[in-house]
GROMACS .gro file of N, CA and C in nm:
model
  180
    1UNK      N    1   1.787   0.426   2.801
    1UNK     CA    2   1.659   0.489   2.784
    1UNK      C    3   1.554   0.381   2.761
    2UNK      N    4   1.441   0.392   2.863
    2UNK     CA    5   1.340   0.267   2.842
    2UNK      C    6   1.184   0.357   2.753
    3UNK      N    7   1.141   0.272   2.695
    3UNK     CA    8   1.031   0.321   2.610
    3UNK      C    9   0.884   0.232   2.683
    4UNK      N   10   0.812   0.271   2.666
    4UNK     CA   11   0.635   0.201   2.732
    4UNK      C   12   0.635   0.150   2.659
    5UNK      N   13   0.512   0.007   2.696
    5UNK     CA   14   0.513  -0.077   2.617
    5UNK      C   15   0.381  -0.009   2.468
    6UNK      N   16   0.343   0.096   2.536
    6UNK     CA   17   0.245   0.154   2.414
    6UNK      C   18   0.332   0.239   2.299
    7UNK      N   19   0.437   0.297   2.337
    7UNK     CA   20   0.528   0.303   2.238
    7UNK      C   21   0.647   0.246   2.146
    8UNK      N   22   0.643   0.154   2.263
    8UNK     CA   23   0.688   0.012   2.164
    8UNK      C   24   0.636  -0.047   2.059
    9UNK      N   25   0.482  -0.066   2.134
    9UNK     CA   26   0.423  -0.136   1.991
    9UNK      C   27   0.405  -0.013   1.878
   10UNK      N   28   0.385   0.097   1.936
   10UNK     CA   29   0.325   0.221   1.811
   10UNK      C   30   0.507   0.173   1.698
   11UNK      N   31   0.597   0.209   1.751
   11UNK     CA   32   0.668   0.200   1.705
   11UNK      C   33   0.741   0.095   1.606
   12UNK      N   34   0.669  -0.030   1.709
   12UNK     CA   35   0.676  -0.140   1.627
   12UNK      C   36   0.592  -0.125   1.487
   13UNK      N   37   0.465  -0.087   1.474
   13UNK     CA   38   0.412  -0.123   1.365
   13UNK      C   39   0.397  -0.006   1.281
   14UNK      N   40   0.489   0.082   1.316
   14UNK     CA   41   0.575   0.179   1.206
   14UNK      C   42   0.634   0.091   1.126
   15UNK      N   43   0.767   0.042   1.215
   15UNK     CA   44   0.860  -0.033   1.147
   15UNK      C   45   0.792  -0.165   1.056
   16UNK      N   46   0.713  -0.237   1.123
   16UNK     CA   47   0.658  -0.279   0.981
   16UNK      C   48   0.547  -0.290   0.896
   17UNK      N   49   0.508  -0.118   0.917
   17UNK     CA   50   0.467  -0.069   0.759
   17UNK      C   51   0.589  -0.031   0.647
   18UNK      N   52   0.670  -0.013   0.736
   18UNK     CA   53   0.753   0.021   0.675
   18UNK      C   54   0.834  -0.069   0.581
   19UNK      N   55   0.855  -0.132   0.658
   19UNK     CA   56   0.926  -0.270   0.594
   19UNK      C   57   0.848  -0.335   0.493
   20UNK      N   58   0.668  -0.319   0.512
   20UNK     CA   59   0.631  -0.361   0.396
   20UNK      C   60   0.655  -0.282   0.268
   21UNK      N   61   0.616  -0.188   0.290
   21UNK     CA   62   0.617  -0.066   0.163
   21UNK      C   63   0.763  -0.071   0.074
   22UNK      N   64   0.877  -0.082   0.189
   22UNK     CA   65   0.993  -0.089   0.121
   22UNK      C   66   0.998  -0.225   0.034
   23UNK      N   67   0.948  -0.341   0.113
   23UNK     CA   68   0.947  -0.489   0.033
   23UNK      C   69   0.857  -0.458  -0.133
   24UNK      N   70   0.698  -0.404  -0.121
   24UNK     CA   71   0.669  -0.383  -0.215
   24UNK      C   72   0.756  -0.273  -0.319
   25UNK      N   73   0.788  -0.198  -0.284
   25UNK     CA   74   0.911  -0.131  -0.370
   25UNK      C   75   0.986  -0.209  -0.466
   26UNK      N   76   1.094  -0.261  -0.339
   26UNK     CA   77   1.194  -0.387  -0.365
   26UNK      C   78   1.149  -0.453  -0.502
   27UNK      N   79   1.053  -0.522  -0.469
   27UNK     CA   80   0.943  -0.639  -0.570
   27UNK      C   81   0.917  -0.579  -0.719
   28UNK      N   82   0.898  -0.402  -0.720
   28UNK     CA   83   0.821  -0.342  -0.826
   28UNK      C   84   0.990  -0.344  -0.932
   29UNK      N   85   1.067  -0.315  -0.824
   29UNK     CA   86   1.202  -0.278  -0.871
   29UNK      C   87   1.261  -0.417  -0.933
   30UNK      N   88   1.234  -0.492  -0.872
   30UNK     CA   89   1.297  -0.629  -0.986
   30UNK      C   90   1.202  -0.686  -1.102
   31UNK      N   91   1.078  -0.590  -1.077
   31UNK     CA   92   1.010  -0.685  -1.217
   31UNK      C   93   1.071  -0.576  -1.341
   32UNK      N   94   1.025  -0.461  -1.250
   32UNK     CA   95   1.108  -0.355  -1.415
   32UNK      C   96   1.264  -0.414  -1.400
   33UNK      N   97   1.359  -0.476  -1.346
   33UNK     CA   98   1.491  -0.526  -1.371
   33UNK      C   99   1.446  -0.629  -1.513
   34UNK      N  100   1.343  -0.707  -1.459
   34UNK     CA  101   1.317  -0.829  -1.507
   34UNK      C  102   1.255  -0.858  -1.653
   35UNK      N  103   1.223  -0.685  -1.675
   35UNK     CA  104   1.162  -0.671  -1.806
   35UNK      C  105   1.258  -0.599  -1.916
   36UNK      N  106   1.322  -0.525  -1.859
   36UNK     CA  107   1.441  -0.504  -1.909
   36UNK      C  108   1.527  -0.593  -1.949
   37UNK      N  109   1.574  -0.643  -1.872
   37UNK     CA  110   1.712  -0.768  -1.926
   37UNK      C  111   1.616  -0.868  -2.017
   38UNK      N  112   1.497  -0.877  -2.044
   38UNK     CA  113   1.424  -0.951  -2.103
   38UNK      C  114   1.411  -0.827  -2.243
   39UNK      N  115   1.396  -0.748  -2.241
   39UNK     CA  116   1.390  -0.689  -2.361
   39UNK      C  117   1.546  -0.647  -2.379
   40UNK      N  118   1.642  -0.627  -2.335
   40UNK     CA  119   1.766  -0.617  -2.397
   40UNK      C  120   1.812  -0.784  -2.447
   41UNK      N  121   1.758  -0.876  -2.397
   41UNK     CA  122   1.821  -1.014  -2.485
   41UNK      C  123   1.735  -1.053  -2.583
   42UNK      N  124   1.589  -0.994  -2.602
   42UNK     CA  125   1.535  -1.004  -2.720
   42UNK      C  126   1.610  -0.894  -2.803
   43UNK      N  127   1.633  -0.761  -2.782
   43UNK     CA  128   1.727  -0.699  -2.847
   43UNK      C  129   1.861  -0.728  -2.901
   44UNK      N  130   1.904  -0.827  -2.848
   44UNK     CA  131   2.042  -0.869  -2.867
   44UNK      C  132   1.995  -1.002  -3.006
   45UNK      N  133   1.950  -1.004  -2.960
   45UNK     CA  134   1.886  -1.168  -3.088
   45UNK      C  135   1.834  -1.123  -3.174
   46UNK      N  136   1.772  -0.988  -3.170
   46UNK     CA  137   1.718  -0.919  -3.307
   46UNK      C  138   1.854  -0.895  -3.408
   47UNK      N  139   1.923  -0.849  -3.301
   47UNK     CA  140   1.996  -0.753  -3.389
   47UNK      C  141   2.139  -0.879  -3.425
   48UNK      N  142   2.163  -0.966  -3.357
   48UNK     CA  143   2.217  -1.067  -3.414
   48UNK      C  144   2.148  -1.101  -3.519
   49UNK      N  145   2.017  -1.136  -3.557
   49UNK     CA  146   1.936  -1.209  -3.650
   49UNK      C  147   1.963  -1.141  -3.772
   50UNK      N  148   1.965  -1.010  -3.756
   50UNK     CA  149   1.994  -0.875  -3.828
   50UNK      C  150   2.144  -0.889  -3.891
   51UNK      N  151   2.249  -0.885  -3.851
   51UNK     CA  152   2.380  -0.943  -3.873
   51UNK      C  153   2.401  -1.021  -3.977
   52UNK      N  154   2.326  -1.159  -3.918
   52UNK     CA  155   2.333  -1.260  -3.958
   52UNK      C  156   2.280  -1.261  -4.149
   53UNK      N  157   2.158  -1.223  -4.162
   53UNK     CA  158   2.115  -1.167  -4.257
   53UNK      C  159   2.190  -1.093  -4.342
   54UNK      N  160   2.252  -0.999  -4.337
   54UNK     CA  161   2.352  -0.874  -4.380
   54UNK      C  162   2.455  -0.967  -4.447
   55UNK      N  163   2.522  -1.075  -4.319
   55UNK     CA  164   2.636  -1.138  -4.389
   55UNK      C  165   2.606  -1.223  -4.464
   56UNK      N  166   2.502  -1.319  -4.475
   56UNK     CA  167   2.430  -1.397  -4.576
   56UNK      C  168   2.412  -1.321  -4.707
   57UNK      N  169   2.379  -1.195  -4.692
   57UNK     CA  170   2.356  -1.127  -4.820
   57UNK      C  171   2.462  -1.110  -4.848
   58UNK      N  172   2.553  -1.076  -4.816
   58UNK     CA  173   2.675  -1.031  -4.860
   58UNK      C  174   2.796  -1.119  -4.929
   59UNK      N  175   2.737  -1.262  -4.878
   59UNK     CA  176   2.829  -1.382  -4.935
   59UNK      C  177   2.788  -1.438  -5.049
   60UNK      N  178   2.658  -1.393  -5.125
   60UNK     CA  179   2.600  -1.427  -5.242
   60UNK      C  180   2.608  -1.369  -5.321
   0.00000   0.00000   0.00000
């Protein structure tokens, strides 16, 4: 099946709107990854710090 070259290009620059929109997606999706694992290892160091404290008190 052959396509015109005017629906080639229509088609072409479907595909990359498309591809952009999905890239910006992509991008939005790793900064919320990126803020997360950044607030679960400040979470993790709190609550170590927290620990840490507890057992200090506890050895005096």
């Amino acid at each position: 099946m052959f396509v015109s070259n005017d629906e080639f290009t229509i088609l072409s620059r479907r595909v990359d709107r498309l591809e952009h929109h999905v890239s910006k997606i992509a991008s939005r999706i790793d900064s919320i990854v990126n803020k997360i694992e950044t607030f679960d290892k400040q979470k993790s160091r709190e609550s170590s710090a927290r620990s840490d404290l507890f057992s200090n008190l506890g050895q005096q």
